[in-house]
Short mmCIF file of C-alpha atoms and ligand atoms in Angstrom, two decimals:
data_model
loop_
_atom_site.label_atom_id
_atom_site.label_comp_id
_atom_site.label_asym_id
_atom_site.label_seq_id
_atom_site.Cartn_x
_atom_site.Cartn_y
_atom_site.Cartn_z
CA MET A 1 -1.48 25.18 53.28
CA ALA A 2 -0.22 28.59 53.56
CA ASP A 3 0.43 30.78 50.72
CA ALA A 4 2.71 33.99 49.44
CA PRO A 5 4.11 35.60 51.24
CA PHE A 6 4.11 33.29 54.26
CA LEU A 7 6.57 30.51 52.61
CA ASN A 8 9.71 30.80 51.16
CA PHE A 9 10.56 31.89 47.79
CA ILE A 10 12.68 30.03 46.04
CA GLY A 11 13.36 29.49 41.97
CA GLY A 12 9.74 31.63 41.63
CA GLU A 13 8.19 29.49 43.45
CA TRP A 14 6.26 30.04 47.24
CA VAL A 15 7.23 26.26 49.25
CA ALA A 16 7.35 25.71 52.52
CA ALA A 17 10.50 24.85 54.33
CA ALA A 18 11.46 20.78 53.58
CA SER A 19 10.70 20.31 57.21
CA GLY A 20 7.72 21.70 57.36
CA ASP A 21 8.63 23.24 60.39
CA THR A 22 7.65 26.73 60.80
CA PHE A 23 7.75 29.86 62.89
CA GLU A 24 5.39 32.79 64.08
CA SER A 25 4.97 35.88 63.91
CA ARG A 26 3.28 38.30 66.43
CA ASN A 27 2.75 41.93 66.85
CA PRO A 28 4.97 43.22 69.64
CA ALA A 29 2.30 45.90 70.44
CA ASP A 30 0.26 43.32 71.35
CA THR A 31 1.48 39.32 71.69
CA THR A 32 -1.67 38.27 71.31
CA ASP A 33 -2.14 39.02 67.84
CA VAL A 34 -0.38 36.73 65.51
CA ILE A 35 0.79 37.59 62.27
CA GLY A 36 1.02 33.88 60.86
CA SER A 37 3.83 30.90 60.44
CA PHE A 38 6.43 31.42 58.21
CA PRO A 39 9.15 28.48 57.63
CA SER A 40 11.95 28.02 60.07
CA SER A 41 14.52 26.44 57.12
CA THR A 42 17.19 24.57 57.32
CA ALA A 43 21.28 23.79 55.43
CA ASP A 44 18.90 21.92 53.05
CA ASP A 45 16.23 24.41 52.22
CA VAL A 46 19.33 26.96 52.07
CA ALA A 47 20.29 25.27 49.68
CA ARG A 48 18.41 25.05 47.17
CA ALA A 49 17.80 29.10 46.88
CA VAL A 50 21.50 28.81 46.40
CA GLU A 51 20.96 26.87 43.44
CA ALA A 52 18.24 28.55 41.84
CA ALA A 53 20.03 31.54 42.67
CA LYS A 54 22.73 30.12 41.20
CA GLU A 55 21.40 28.98 37.82
CA ALA A 56 19.54 32.59 37.31
CA PHE A 57 23.41 34.00 37.53
CA LYS A 58 24.04 32.48 34.82
CA THR A 59 21.54 34.71 32.15
CA TRP A 60 20.90 37.14 35.19
CA ARG A 61 24.70 38.36 34.75
CA LEU A 62 24.06 38.81 30.63
CA VAL A 63 21.13 41.51 31.12
CA PRO A 64 22.24 45.05 30.30
CA ALA A 65 22.60 46.84 33.42
CA PRO A 66 20.10 49.38 31.74
CA LYS A 67 18.17 46.75 31.68
CA ARG A 68 18.50 45.49 34.84
CA GLY A 69 17.78 49.22 35.61
CA GLU A 70 14.16 49.05 34.06
CA ILE A 71 12.72 46.33 36.23
CA LEU A 72 14.43 48.71 39.21
CA LYS A 73 12.22 51.16 38.02
CA ARG A 74 9.24 48.89 38.32
CA VAL A 75 9.96 47.16 41.39
CA GLY A 76 10.04 51.25 42.53
CA ASP A 77 7.07 51.98 40.88
CA LEU A 78 5.42 49.16 42.66
CA MET A 79 6.54 49.69 46.40
CA THR A 80 5.12 53.02 45.95
CA GLU A 81 1.84 51.92 44.40
CA ARG A 82 1.54 49.51 47.65
CA LYS A 83 3.58 52.06 50.16
CA SER A 84 0.79 51.98 53.16
CA GLU A 85 -0.20 48.78 52.69
CA ILE A 86 3.15 47.43 53.35
CA ALA A 87 3.85 50.31 56.17
CA ARG A 88 0.73 49.36 57.83
CA ALA A 89 1.99 44.99 57.86
CA MET A 90 5.39 46.36 58.74
CA THR A 91 3.78 48.40 61.78
CA ARG A 92 2.06 45.51 62.67
CA GLU A 93 4.28 43.18 63.07
CA MET A 94 7.96 45.34 64.67
CA GLY A 95 6.40 48.19 66.25
CA LYS A 96 7.28 51.56 64.79
CA PRO A 97 4.37 54.05 63.90
CA PHE A 98 2.97 54.20 60.81
CA PHE A 99 4.82 57.33 60.00
CA GLU A 100 7.88 56.00 60.59
CA THR A 101 6.99 52.71 58.45
CA LYS A 102 6.12 54.84 55.35
CA GLY A 103 9.12 56.62 55.61
CA ASP A 104 10.74 52.89 55.46
CA VAL A 105 8.97 52.04 52.28
CA GLN A 106 9.80 55.58 50.66
CA GLU A 107 14.58 54.69 51.82
CA ALA A 108 12.94 51.59 50.04
CA ILE A 109 11.87 53.93 46.77
CA ASP A 110 14.50 55.78 46.57
CA THR A 111 16.78 52.98 46.78
CA ALA A 112 15.78 51.31 43.70
CA TYR A 113 15.35 54.59 41.70
CA TYR A 114 18.92 55.33 43.03
CA ALA A 115 19.72 52.07 41.68
CA MET A 116 17.86 52.29 38.44
CA THR A 117 20.13 55.22 37.34
CA MET A 118 22.99 53.01 38.69
CA GLY A 119 22.42 51.22 35.35
CA ARG A 120 23.34 53.36 33.24
CA GLN A 121 26.29 54.63 35.35
CA LEU A 122 28.30 51.23 36.28
CA PHE A 123 31.47 52.53 35.91
CA GLY A 124 35.15 51.83 35.38
CA HIS A 125 37.71 53.55 34.02
CA THR A 126 40.51 53.78 31.02
CA VAL A 127 44.14 54.82 31.34
CA PRO A 128 46.11 55.57 29.24
CA SER A 129 48.99 52.93 28.58
CA GLU A 130 52.68 52.40 28.88
CA MET A 131 53.23 51.38 25.70
CA ASN A 132 52.31 52.24 22.37
CA ASN A 133 48.95 51.57 20.10
CA LYS A 134 47.15 49.95 23.59
CA PHE A 135 45.00 50.51 25.47
CA ASN A 136 43.93 49.89 29.03
CA MET A 137 40.67 50.27 30.72
CA THR A 138 38.42 48.39 34.22
CA VAL A 139 35.72 46.72 33.56
CA ARG A 140 32.81 45.44 36.68
CA ARG A 141 31.69 42.24 37.20
CA PRO A 142 29.04 40.97 39.05
CA ILE A 143 30.60 38.30 41.84
CA GLY A 144 27.63 35.89 41.85
CA VAL A 145 25.02 34.69 44.72
CA CYS A 146 25.31 36.92 47.64
CA GLY A 147 23.48 36.72 51.02
CA LEU A 148 21.89 39.03 52.71
CA ILE A 149 21.21 39.04 56.19
CA THR A 150 19.09 41.66 57.47
CA ALA A 151 17.44 43.15 60.85
CA TRP A 152 14.07 44.16 62.10
CA ASN A 153 14.11 47.40 62.57
CA PHE A 154 14.36 48.38 58.91
CA PRO A 155 12.71 45.09 57.52
CA VAL A 156 12.41 46.78 53.83
CA ALA A 157 15.11 49.27 53.92
CA VAL A 158 18.16 48.50 54.90
CA PRO A 159 17.15 44.55 53.24
CA THR A 160 17.40 46.78 49.46
CA TRP A 161 20.56 48.73 50.11
CA LYS A 162 21.68 44.72 49.80
CA MET A 163 19.20 43.22 47.16
CA PHE A 164 18.96 46.76 44.59
CA PRO A 165 22.90 47.01 44.09
CA ALA A 166 23.00 43.27 44.19
CA ILE A 167 20.68 42.69 41.67
CA LEU A 168 21.18 45.95 39.23
CA SER A 169 25.21 44.42 39.77
CA GLY A 170 24.41 40.98 37.89
CA ASN A 171 24.11 39.09 40.96
CA THR A 172 21.62 37.02 42.04
CA VAL A 173 20.91 36.99 45.62
CA VAL A 174 19.42 34.74 48.41
CA PHE A 175 17.86 37.21 51.53
CA LYS A 176 17.07 36.38 54.95
CA PRO A 177 15.44 38.79 56.81
CA SER A 178 14.82 38.53 60.38
CA GLU A 179 12.87 35.61 62.56
CA ASP A 180 11.18 39.83 64.11
CA ALA A 181 10.21 40.94 60.98
CA PRO A 182 9.74 37.40 58.01
CA HIS A 183 6.13 38.89 56.97
CA SER A 184 7.88 42.64 55.76
CA GLY A 185 10.65 41.34 54.14
CA ALA A 186 7.75 38.20 52.38
CA LEU A 187 6.23 41.66 51.34
CA LEU A 188 9.53 42.89 49.23
CA VAL A 189 9.68 39.69 47.78
CA GLN A 190 6.60 40.08 46.69
CA VAL A 191 7.40 43.64 45.24
CA LEU A 192 10.15 41.99 42.80
CA GLU A 193 8.66 38.67 41.94
CA ASP A 194 5.30 41.35 40.37
CA ALA A 195 7.90 43.30 38.85
CA GLY A 196 8.94 40.43 36.97
CA VAL A 197 12.63 40.39 38.64
CA PRO A 198 13.24 36.81 36.44
CA ALA A 199 13.16 33.30 38.57
CA GLY A 200 16.08 32.56 41.16
CA VAL A 201 17.34 36.37 40.82
CA VAL A 202 16.04 36.66 44.26
CA ASN A 203 15.10 34.17 46.56
CA LEU A 204 14.10 33.96 49.94
CA VAL A 205 14.39 31.90 52.54
CA GLN A 206 13.01 32.41 56.53
CA GLY A 207 14.52 31.47 59.59
CA ALA A 208 16.75 31.99 62.68
CA GLY A 209 20.61 32.27 63.50
CA GLU A 210 20.60 28.45 61.61
CA THR A 211 19.31 29.21 58.44
CA GLY A 212 21.88 32.43 58.34
CA GLN A 213 24.84 30.37 59.35
CA ALA A 214 23.89 28.68 56.49
CA ILE A 215 24.06 30.80 53.89
CA VAL A 216 27.08 31.82 55.71
CA ASP A 217 28.67 28.29 55.19
CA HIS A 218 27.38 27.56 51.73
CA GLU A 219 30.37 27.45 49.81
CA ASP A 220 28.34 28.80 46.55
CA VAL A 221 28.03 31.92 48.11
CA ALA A 222 31.11 34.34 46.67
CA ALA A 223 29.51 37.59 49.20
CA ILE A 224 27.54 37.91 51.83
CA SER A 225 25.99 41.17 53.43
CA PHE A 226 25.12 41.86 57.37
CA THR A 227 23.29 44.53 59.48
CA GLY A 228 22.96 43.35 62.72
CA SER A 229 25.39 43.12 65.89
CA SER A 230 28.86 42.81 65.83
CA GLU A 231 28.87 39.76 67.83
CA THR A 232 26.70 38.42 64.94
CA GLY A 233 28.98 39.98 62.64
CA ALA A 234 32.24 39.09 63.72
CA GLY A 235 31.30 35.24 64.11
CA ILE A 236 29.86 35.68 60.45
CA ALA A 237 33.24 37.13 59.47
CA SER A 238 35.30 34.35 60.80
CA SER A 239 33.60 31.82 58.63
CA ALA A 240 32.97 33.17 55.81
CA ALA A 241 36.82 33.81 55.90
CA LYS A 242 37.71 30.01 56.49
CA ARG A 243 36.46 30.35 52.56
CA HIS A 244 37.60 33.51 51.55
CA ALA A 245 33.92 35.12 50.80
CA ARG A 246 33.60 38.32 50.42
CA VAL A 247 31.35 40.25 53.54
CA SER A 248 30.04 43.57 54.22
CA LEU A 249 28.91 44.60 57.96
CA GLU A 250 26.72 46.84 58.96
CA MET A 251 27.06 46.80 63.35
CA GLY A 252 26.61 48.01 66.08
CA GLY A 253 26.80 51.60 67.42
CA LYS A 254 27.06 54.33 70.00
CA ASN A 255 26.10 57.11 68.27
CA PRO A 256 26.50 60.80 70.04
CA ALA A 257 25.33 64.10 69.53
CA ILE A 258 27.54 66.78 70.85
CA VAL A 259 25.68 70.37 72.24
CA MET A 260 27.53 73.15 72.46
CA GLU A 261 27.27 76.31 74.56
CA ASP A 262 26.04 78.17 70.81
CA ALA A 263 23.91 75.81 70.09
CA ASP A 264 20.40 76.53 69.11
CA LEU A 265 18.86 74.61 71.85
CA ASP A 266 15.00 74.78 70.40
CA LEU A 267 16.80 72.47 67.52
CA ALA A 268 19.36 70.68 69.36
CA MET A 269 16.41 69.64 71.66
CA GLU A 270 14.07 68.61 68.32
CA GLY A 271 17.03 66.61 67.33
CA MET A 272 17.59 64.45 70.68
CA ILE A 273 14.16 63.68 70.89
CA TRP A 274 13.71 61.99 67.21
CA GLY A 275 17.67 60.68 67.12
CA ALA A 276 17.75 58.77 70.82
CA TYR A 277 13.39 58.81 71.42
CA GLY A 278 12.44 57.90 67.09
CA THR A 279 12.36 53.90 66.25
CA THR A 280 12.33 53.46 70.09
CA GLY A 281 16.00 54.18 69.63
CA GLN A 282 16.35 50.54 67.79
CA ARG A 283 18.06 52.33 65.03
CA CYS A 284 21.81 51.83 64.08
CA THR A 285 21.90 54.95 64.38
CA ALA A 286 20.55 55.86 67.66
CA THR A 287 21.46 59.32 69.77
CA SER A 288 22.49 57.10 72.36
CA ARG A 289 24.69 59.43 74.36
CA LEU A 290 24.31 63.61 74.95
CA ILE A 291 27.25 65.38 75.00
CA VAL A 292 26.37 68.45 76.79
CA HIS A 293 28.66 71.57 77.25
CA GLU A 294 28.74 72.37 81.24
CA ASP A 295 26.63 76.18 80.35
CA VAL A 296 24.13 74.26 78.61
CA HIS A 297 23.91 71.47 80.69
CA ASP A 298 20.53 71.59 83.07
CA GLU A 299 18.59 73.89 80.47
CA LEU A 300 19.19 71.30 77.66
CA VAL A 301 17.79 68.65 79.61
CA GLU A 302 14.78 70.24 81.52
CA ARG A 303 14.20 70.84 77.60
CA VAL A 304 14.07 67.12 76.32
CA LYS A 305 12.48 65.90 79.83
CA ALA A 306 9.45 67.99 79.19
CA LYS A 307 8.96 67.22 75.24
CA ALA A 308 9.97 63.22 76.13
CA SER A 309 7.29 63.54 78.47
CA GLU A 310 4.77 64.51 76.14
CA LEU A 311 5.40 61.38 73.93
CA ARG A 312 2.19 59.29 73.26
CA LEU A 313 3.56 55.16 73.82
CA GLY A 314 1.26 52.65 71.76
CA TYR A 315 0.33 50.68 69.01
CA GLY A 316 1.97 52.24 65.28
CA ASN A 317 -1.48 52.15 63.51
CA ASP A 318 -2.67 53.61 65.94
CA ASP A 319 -2.77 57.77 64.88
CA ASP A 320 -1.89 59.56 68.24
CA THR A 321 0.97 56.97 68.59
CA ASP A 322 4.18 58.73 69.21
CA MET A 323 6.39 55.98 69.92
CA GLY A 324 5.90 52.20 69.13
CA PRO A 325 6.89 49.12 71.62
CA LEU A 326 10.89 47.58 71.49
CA ILE A 327 10.91 44.33 69.15
CA ASN A 328 10.62 41.03 71.52
CA GLN A 329 10.82 40.61 75.24
CA LYS A 330 14.80 40.15 75.14
CA ALA A 331 15.01 43.41 73.37
CA LEU A 332 12.66 44.39 76.81
CA ASP A 333 14.83 42.30 79.12
CA LYS A 334 17.65 44.07 77.66
CA VAL A 335 16.73 47.59 78.33
CA THR A 336 15.44 46.91 81.55
CA SER A 337 18.31 44.97 82.68
CA TYR A 338 20.62 49.25 82.30
CA MET A 339 18.49 50.48 84.27
CA ASP A 340 19.84 48.46 87.67
CA VAL A 341 23.78 48.93 85.63
CA ALA A 342 23.03 52.38 85.25
CA ARG A 343 21.94 52.93 88.91
CA GLU A 344 25.06 50.04 90.10
CA ASP A 345 27.28 52.71 87.78
CA GLY A 346 26.48 55.27 89.76
CA ALA A 347 24.03 57.69 86.87
CA THR A 348 20.85 58.89 88.22
CA ILE A 349 17.06 58.69 86.34
CA ALA A 350 16.30 61.13 85.09
CA MET A 351 13.22 60.04 83.09
CA GLY A 352 11.68 57.40 82.83
CA GLY A 353 13.51 53.63 83.68
CA GLU A 354 10.68 51.34 83.42
CA ARG A 355 8.46 49.42 81.80
CA ALA A 356 5.66 51.05 80.54
CA THR A 357 1.86 49.60 81.48
CA GLY A 358 -1.53 50.80 81.24
CA ASP A 359 -4.01 51.40 78.95
CA GLY A 360 -3.29 49.92 76.07
CA LEU A 361 -0.16 49.15 76.93
CA ASP A 362 0.42 45.52 79.46
CA ASP A 363 0.46 43.42 75.61
CA GLY A 364 2.99 44.92 73.96
CA PHE A 365 7.03 45.33 75.01
CA PHE A 366 6.41 49.45 75.61
CA PHE A 367 8.83 51.01 77.79
CA GLN A 368 9.08 55.12 78.54
CA PRO A 369 11.57 57.02 76.97
CA THR A 370 14.40 56.80 79.74
CA LEU A 371 16.85 60.14 80.33
CA PHE A 372 20.12 59.74 82.30
CA THR A 373 21.93 61.70 83.91
CA GLY A 374 25.50 62.34 86.26
CA VAL A 375 26.73 59.74 83.37
CA THR A 376 30.55 59.88 82.76
CA ARG A 377 32.42 58.18 79.35
CA ASP A 378 33.30 55.24 81.71
CA MET A 379 30.43 53.90 82.73
CA ARG A 380 28.73 51.47 80.65
CA VAL A 381 25.81 52.68 79.81
CA ALA A 382 28.42 55.29 78.06
CA ARG A 383 29.87 52.59 76.40
CA GLU A 384 27.44 49.76 75.32
CA GLU A 385 24.50 49.55 72.88
CA ILE A 386 21.25 49.33 74.52
CA PHE A 387 19.39 49.88 72.04
CA GLY A 388 16.00 51.04 72.93
CA PRO A 389 15.20 54.26 74.02
CA VAL A 390 17.61 55.43 76.64
CA LEU A 391 19.64 58.60 76.28
CA SER A 392 22.84 58.76 78.44
CA VAL A 393 23.42 62.94 79.23
CA ILE A 394 27.72 63.17 79.64
CA LYS A 395 29.06 66.91 80.67
CA VAL A 396 32.01 68.70 78.94
CA THR A 397 33.63 71.69 79.67
CA SER A 398 34.91 72.28 75.99
CA PHE A 399 34.22 71.33 72.69
CA ASP A 400 38.59 69.61 72.82
CA GLU A 401 36.56 67.16 75.29
CA ALA A 402 33.30 66.46 73.91
CA ILE A 403 35.16 65.59 70.46
CA GLU A 404 37.26 62.99 73.03
CA VAL A 405 34.55 62.05 75.01
CA ALA A 406 32.71 61.50 71.10
CA ASN A 407 35.42 58.63 70.17
CA ASP A 408 35.99 56.90 73.37
CA VAL A 409 34.00 54.20 72.38
CA ALA A 410 34.37 51.11 70.03
CA TYR A 411 31.64 52.11 67.69
CA GLY A 412 32.14 54.88 65.11
CA LEU A 413 28.58 54.73 63.18
CA SER A 414 26.59 58.03 63.26
CA SER A 415 27.13 61.17 65.33
CA ALA A 416 25.91 65.13 65.29
CA VAL A 417 26.88 68.23 66.45
CA TYR A 418 25.40 71.32 67.64
CA THR A 419 26.80 74.43 67.23
CA SER A 420 26.74 78.06 65.41
CA ASP A 421 30.23 77.96 64.97
CA ILE A 422 31.20 77.40 62.06
CA ALA A 423 34.95 76.44 62.18
CA ARG A 424 33.69 73.52 65.48
CA ALA A 425 31.63 71.90 62.98
CA PHE A 426 34.93 71.88 60.15
CA ARG A 427 36.52 70.59 62.95
CA ALA A 428 34.15 67.89 63.77
CA LEU A 429 34.04 66.64 60.38
CA ARG A 430 37.57 65.85 60.92
CA ASP A 431 37.89 64.67 64.10
CA ILE A 432 35.15 62.93 65.13
CA ASP A 433 35.18 59.20 64.48
CA ALA A 434 32.19 57.79 62.87
CA GLY A 435 31.35 56.99 58.88
CA ILE A 436 28.37 60.15 59.12
CA THR A 437 28.71 63.25 61.08
CA TYR A 438 25.08 65.98 61.15
CA ILE A 439 26.40 69.57 61.66
CA ASN A 440 22.35 70.97 63.34
CA GLY A 441 20.57 67.83 62.24
CA PRO A 442 19.62 63.97 64.93
CA THR A 443 22.08 61.45 64.13
CA ILE A 444 19.44 59.53 62.02
CA GLY A 445 17.90 59.97 58.92
CA ALA A 446 20.48 58.73 56.31
CA GLU A 447 19.47 59.55 52.51
CA ALA A 448 19.46 56.43 49.98
CA HIS A 449 21.68 57.95 47.62
CA MET A 450 24.94 58.72 50.41
CA SER A 451 26.99 55.78 51.77
CA PHE A 452 26.74 54.61 54.63
CA GLY A 453 28.61 52.53 57.40
CA GLY A 454 30.85 53.12 60.19
CA VAL A 455 34.38 52.85 61.29
CA LYS A 456 35.75 50.59 64.20
CA ALA A 457 33.42 47.53 65.63
CA THR A 458 30.55 49.25 63.68
CA GLY A 459 31.80 47.88 60.04
CA ASN A 460 34.53 46.69 58.15
CA GLY A 461 35.30 49.08 55.76
CA HIS A 462 32.75 48.40 53.50
CA ARG A 463 29.46 51.48 52.81
CA GLU A 464 26.09 50.90 51.80
CA GLY A 465 24.61 52.85 50.03
CA GLY A 466 25.44 56.11 47.23
CA TRP A 467 27.45 54.51 44.32
CA GLU A 468 30.53 53.30 47.38
CA VAL A 469 27.78 50.55 47.59
CA TYR A 470 28.65 48.85 43.88
CA ASP A 471 32.15 48.40 44.89
CA PHE A 472 30.86 45.65 47.25
CA TYR A 473 28.25 44.30 44.82
CA THR A 474 31.06 43.84 42.04
CA GLU A 475 35.12 42.57 40.79
CA THR A 476 37.17 45.24 39.12
CA LYS A 477 38.66 43.33 35.50
CA THR A 478 41.73 45.23 33.80
CA CYS A 479 40.88 44.68 30.26
CA TYR A 480 44.74 45.11 28.20
CA ILE A 481 43.74 45.39 24.28
CA ASP A 482 47.19 45.25 22.55
CA PHE A 483 45.80 46.38 18.85
CA SER A 484 50.05 46.85 18.19
CA GLY A 485 50.27 43.19 15.76
CA GLY A 486 53.53 43.40 17.10
CA LEU A 487 54.52 42.18 20.57
CA GLN A 488 54.97 43.78 23.41
CA ARG A 489 56.69 43.24 27.46
CA ALA A 490 56.02 45.72 29.53
CA GLN A 491 58.46 46.94 31.61
CA ILE A 492 61.04 45.27 28.90
CA ASP A 493 60.59 46.88 25.56
CA ASN A 494 59.47 50.58 26.47
CA TYR A 495 62.82 51.09 28.66
CA ASP A 496 66.24 52.08 27.66
CA ASP A 497 68.59 51.76 30.68
C1 LIG B 1 19.81 50.72 60.86
O1 LIG B 1 19.47 51.13 61.84
O2 LIG B 1 20.46 50.09 60.62
O3 LIG B 1 19.33 56.51 59.10
C2 LIG B 1 19.50 51.56 59.78
C3 LIG B 1 19.04 56.46 59.43
C4 LIG B 1 18.02 55.73 58.50
C5 LIG B 1 18.74 53.73 58.65
C6 LIG B 1 19.35 53.73 59.53
N1 LIG B 1 17.47 55.99 57.11
O4 LIG B 1 18.47 56.32 60.77
#
């Protein structure tokens, strides 16, 4: 019988799925390496987790927010102690190199400490009443049980963007990690348990789509926060709408980096390498379109190719690895299929374009860093999210055209502009349709205390990170306190005709 963390965590107990069914998690850099088996949870398991969360909510909502914050401080401290251990396990499970998985855990630590400070700042506001001897103010209330459904590419940081503000605000949660990163999610939950988060406040149910759907459909789940594909997000939104549950969606991207002729080309090159090939391009914020001015196009393409060809592919727990594998066979098939799409569209595969094989790579889902040139804005490779180490280069002749091309996709998460012209920088901040714009920096690298989210098909108006996320995890109550001792009729008694 498996132990924690290879089980669900419900009401403070590590338990198997009621059915006893399990699924395996394997190392994407070496699929012969099995990490372990995890429960395949059904609607029964979800119902038990929701029940535990509902019960815990009765008392957790009454714990003062600064006290809830103190627990999150302990969570941050424990994660700091376990940073390397968790990062090693994460690398083994989802493939990105150890230096990146340490960054993932650091982002979770930052989120914990930021949540702690929010315990003393969960502000409402006080405004004048239109009547005498009356006080008007707003307070924030938790909403109840929150269902958290996350992806595998940031399997610790992104769940904490949801979980920490949720519980700091007094909610309780049912968390389903991706079936591609169950171990990482469970290690996170173990930290919360060890830090003394009361039983039932955080519940973990492992599983795939069916498990997620059961969370979305459970009538006692008041809010759902999801990170993943736009298709799945749309399904969640329509299921949740039937029972009026609140939904926050963080979905795809097709993030542009504009490089103008006045840019520092070395800086831009470094930004493309990190933005497009970091995390093997598997970030919703990854740079997937390089929109470059014709005057510097050839020079920049050459520099990117030269640098990208030096990237060392391999197992992320080996010290000299720069880039890990894709997450699974499906991802490998999808990325591979885009090579034909590019050819059919008339783009040129200027670098890469194939599965990477050879020394230590044959048992993993490795793909060469790839560059498409001669891409035009109407091509599929300029419009669709590929979610792999693939950068499409689009040549433009002016800044206006660059902005127009940048905006000409369904998505709007992150964006970047490389320029030395301050007017262009501010125009980009004003005019690019995206939730995030970087000036002279890559499209990836959001900070935990800044709001995160996108427009158009990327999101549904909510934000994670920053104080803005607390708007999602709280309800506002408007409070009127009349101390006049008499009946005061709003809109009537205070106005002369
Ligand atoms: C994601 O890919 O879902 O801004 C999140 C970044 C990271 C988070 C990415 N801090 O690239």
